[in-house]
Every structure is written in structure tokens, then in C-alpha cells.
Coordinates of C-alpha atoms in Angstrom, one line a residue:
M771 CA -25.3 54.0 -9.1
E772 CA -22.9 56.8 -9.3
K773 CA -19.9 54.5 -8.8
L774 CA -21.2 52.3 -11.7
K775 CA -21.3 55.4 -14.0
E776 CA -17.8 56.3 -13.0
L777 CA -16.6 52.8 -13.7
L778 CA -18.2 52.7 -17.1
L779 CA -16.7 56.1 -18.0
G780 CA -13.3 54.8 -16.8
L781 CA -13.6 51.7 -19.0
G782 CA -14.6 53.9 -22.0
N783 CA -11.5 56.1 -21.4
I784 CA -9.3 53.0 -21.2
G785 CA -10.8 51.7 -24.5
E786 CA -10.1 55.1 -26.2
F787 CA -6.5 55.2 -24.8
S788 CA -5.8 51.7 -26.1
L789 CA -7.3 52.5 -29.5
D790 CA -5.1 55.6 -29.8
K791 CA -2.0 53.6 -28.9
F792 CA -2.9 50.9 -31.5
N793 CA -3.3 53.6 -34.1
D794 CA 0.1 55.1 -33.1
L795 CA 1.9 51.7 -33.4
F796 CA 0.0 50.7 -36.6
P797 CA -0.9 53.7 -38.7
P798 CA -3.8 53.1 -41.1
E799 CA -1.6 53.4 -44.2
T800 CA 0.8 50.6 -43.3
R801 CA -1.4 48.6 -40.9
D802 CA -2.1 45.6 -43.2
E803 CA 1.6 45.1 -44.0
K804 CA 2.8 45.4 -40.4
L805 CA 0.0 43.1 -39.0
H806 CA 0.8 40.6 -41.7
Q807 CA 4.5 40.7 -40.8
W808 CA 3.8 40.4 -37.1
L809 CA 1.5 37.5 -37.7
K810 CA 4.1 35.7 -39.8
I811 CA 6.7 36.2 -37.0
G812 CA 4.5 35.6 -34.0
A813 CA 2.1 32.8 -35.3
P814 CA 4.4 29.9 -34.4
F815 CA 5.1 31.3 -31.0
L816 CA 1.4 32.0 -30.4
I817 CA 0.4 28.5 -31.5
G818 CA 3.1 26.9 -29.3
G819 CA 2.0 29.0 -26.3
I820 CA -1.7 28.1 -26.8
F821 CA -0.7 24.5 -27.1
L822 CA 1.3 24.6 -23.8
I823 CA -1.5 26.4 -22.0
L824 CA -4.0 23.8 -23.1
L825 CA -1.6 21.0 -22.2
C826 CA -1.1 22.5 -18.7
C827 CA -4.9 22.8 -18.2
C828 CA -5.5 19.2 -19.2
C829 CA -2.8 17.9 -17.0
R830 CA -4.0 20.0 -14.1
R831 CA -7.5 18.6 -14.5
C832 CA -6.5 15.0 -15.0
C833 CA -3.7 14.6 -12.6
C834 CA -3.9 17.3 -10.0
G835 CA -7.5 18.1 -9.7
R836 CA -8.9 14.5 -9.6
S837 CA -6.7 13.2 -6.8
T838 CA -9.8 13.2 -4.5
R839 CA -12.7 11.0 -5.1
M840 CA -16.0 12.7 -5.8
M841 CA -19.4 11.8 -4.3
V842 CA -22.8 12.7 -5.6
A843 CA -25.3 14.4 -3.2
P844 CA -28.8 13.1 -3.2
G845 CA -31.6 15.1 -4.8
R846 CA -33.1 16.0 -8.2
R847 CA -30.1 17.9 -9.3
P848 CA -27.2 15.9 -7.9
L849 CA -24.2 17.9 -6.8
R850 CA -20.7 16.5 -7.0
M851 CA -18.5 17.3 -4.1
P852 CA -15.1 15.9 -3.0
R853 CA -15.1 12.9 -0.7
N854 CA -12.4 13.1 1.8
G855 CA -11.0 9.8 3.1
R856 CA -11.7 8.5 6.6
D857 CA -8.2 9.6 7.7
H858 CA -8.5 13.1 6.3
D859 CA -7.6 15.0 9.4
P860 CA -4.1 13.8 10.5
D861 CA -4.4 15.5 14.0
C862 CA -7.8 13.9 14.8
E863 CA -7.8 11.5 17.8
P864 CA -10.1 8.8 16.3
V865 CA -7.8 8.6 13.4
E866 CA -4.8 8.0 15.7
R867 CA -6.9 5.4 17.6
R868 CA -7.8 3.5 14.4
K869 CA -4.2 3.5 13.3
L870 CA -3.0 2.2 16.6
N871 CA -5.8 -0.5 16.6
K872 CA -4.6 -1.6 13.1
L873 CA -1.0 -1.7 14.4
L874 CA -2.1 -3.6 17.5
K875 CA -4.0 -6.2 15.4
R876 CA -1.0 -6.7 13.1
E877 CA 1.3 -7.1 16.0
A878 CA -1.0 -9.6 17.7
K879 CA -1.2 -11.6 14.5
G880 CA 2.6 -11.6 14.2
A881 CA 2.9 -12.7 17.9
A882 CA 0.4 -15.5 17.4
R883 CA 2.4 -16.6 14.3
E884 CA 5.6 -16.6 16.3
L885 CA 4.0 -18.6 19.1
W886 CA 2.7 -21.1 16.6
K887 CA 6.1 -21.5 15.1
D888 CA 7.7 -22.0 18.5
N889 CA 5.1 -24.5 19.6
H890 CA 5.6 -26.4 16.3
F891 CA 9.3 -26.5 16.8
L892 CA 9.0 -27.6 20.4
Y893 CA 6.6 -30.4 19.4
E894 CA 9.0 -31.7 16.8
A895 CA 11.9 -31.6 19.3
K896 CA 9.8 -33.6 21.8
Q897 CA 8.9 -36.1 19.1
R898 CA 12.5 -36.6 18.2
E899 CA 13.5 -37.0 21.8
K900 CA 10.7 -39.4 22.4
A901 CA 11.7 -41.4 19.3
M902 CA 15.3 -41.6 20.6
L903 CA 14.1 -42.8 24.1
D904 CA 11.9 -45.4 22.4
E905 CA 14.9 -46.7 20.4
E906 CA 17.0 -46.8 23.6
K907 CA 14.3 -48.7 25.5
A908 CA 13.8 -51.2 22.6
E909 CA 17.6 -51.7 22.5
M910 CA 17.8 -52.3 26.3
Y911 CA 14.7 -54.6 26.2
G912 CA 16.3 -56.6 23.4
K913 CA 19.6 -56.9 25.3
A914 CA 17.8 -58.0 28.5
K915 CA 15.6 -60.5 26.6
A916 CA 18.7 -62.0 24.9
F917 CA 20.5 -62.2 28.3
L918 CA 17.5 -64.0 29.9
Q919 CA 17.1 -66.4 26.9
E920 CA 20.8 -67.2 27.2
Q921 CA 20.5 -68.0 30.9
E922 CA 17.4 -70.1 30.3
H923 CA 19.2 -72.0 27.6
A924 CA 22.2 -72.6 29.9
F925 CA 20.0 -73.7 32.7
K926 CA 18.0 -76.1 30.6
S927 CA 21.1 -77.5 28.9
G928 CA 22.7 -78.3 32.2
Q929 CA 25.6 -75.9 32.1
W930 CA 24.7 -74.8 35.6
G931 CA 25.0 -78.1 37.3
K932 CA 22.7 -80.9 37.1
G933 CA 19.6 -78.8 37.0
R934 CA 16.6 -80.3 38.5
K935 CA 16.4 -83.9 39.5
R936 CA 14.6 -86.3 37.3
R937 CA 11.8 -88.2 38.7
R938 CA 11.6 -91.8 38.4

């Protein structure tokens, strides 16, 4: 209680001291003229300063202060508190595990994609090779068939001797 009285007396003394200084700077006889002159000079600067302060406060609230999402606590009077993301603590072991699992899944998908591409390429190469072999076989079959037809024709026409004997 005593400290509170001392504090109030100290504040009263500061008030009296500042009022005395104000009276020294602006005597009552010329106070209106001087204040009017100071307001003319300082008003644009004062308005600009207030505008800049308000702009900074708005920017801080909009851009800087709202970077975290807010969540509402349950109850009759809901409380708004910042919601930290799942990966809030960068040194936490579960966070590292989740990141590594994500990376592992992405790498596995990439490896599966590469295997699919390789298998598709090998399948196409085998199909081309098989088509070439089929063409070669068809060509050889055609040549062999033509050769046999030529021999049969020669045999039947008698170019290879008399051929078989005729029956009477």
C-alpha cells in the first residue's frame, strides 16, 4: 500500500514537472500563436506518420500475423488458437520418418515407372525381332516350295529321263 502511494506521488510530480516545462516553452500570453504555428508546420508530418503507423499495423496483421492457420477450441466461448502444422518441429523423429516415407514412396513409383518403360521397350524389341524371323521363315518357305514345285514339274514333264513306265 505504501509503495502505491509513493508511485502516485511520483506520477503527480512528473505531471507537475511536465506542466511547468510546457508553460516555459509556451507562455500563456503567446501560447495560441505558437501552438497554431507549430500545428501548421507539424500537421503534414503528423498525418504522414500516423498514416505510416496504421499501414504498418495493417500489414503486420494481414501478412505477418496470419501466416499460421487458426483453430477454434470447443466450448460455449470458443477460443481461437494457432494451429501448427503436422511438421511443426523440424527436429522431431516422426516428422523425419514421415518425410523419408514420402520420399521412399516417390522413389518406388519412379522405379516402377522405369521398369514399366523398360519392359515395354523390351516387348517392342522382341516383337520386331519376331516379325523379322517370321518374314525370313516365310521367304525360306516360299523358296523351298518354289524349288520343290520346279522339281515336280521337271519330273512330270520328263526332263529327268523317261519317268515312270506307262502301263499297257
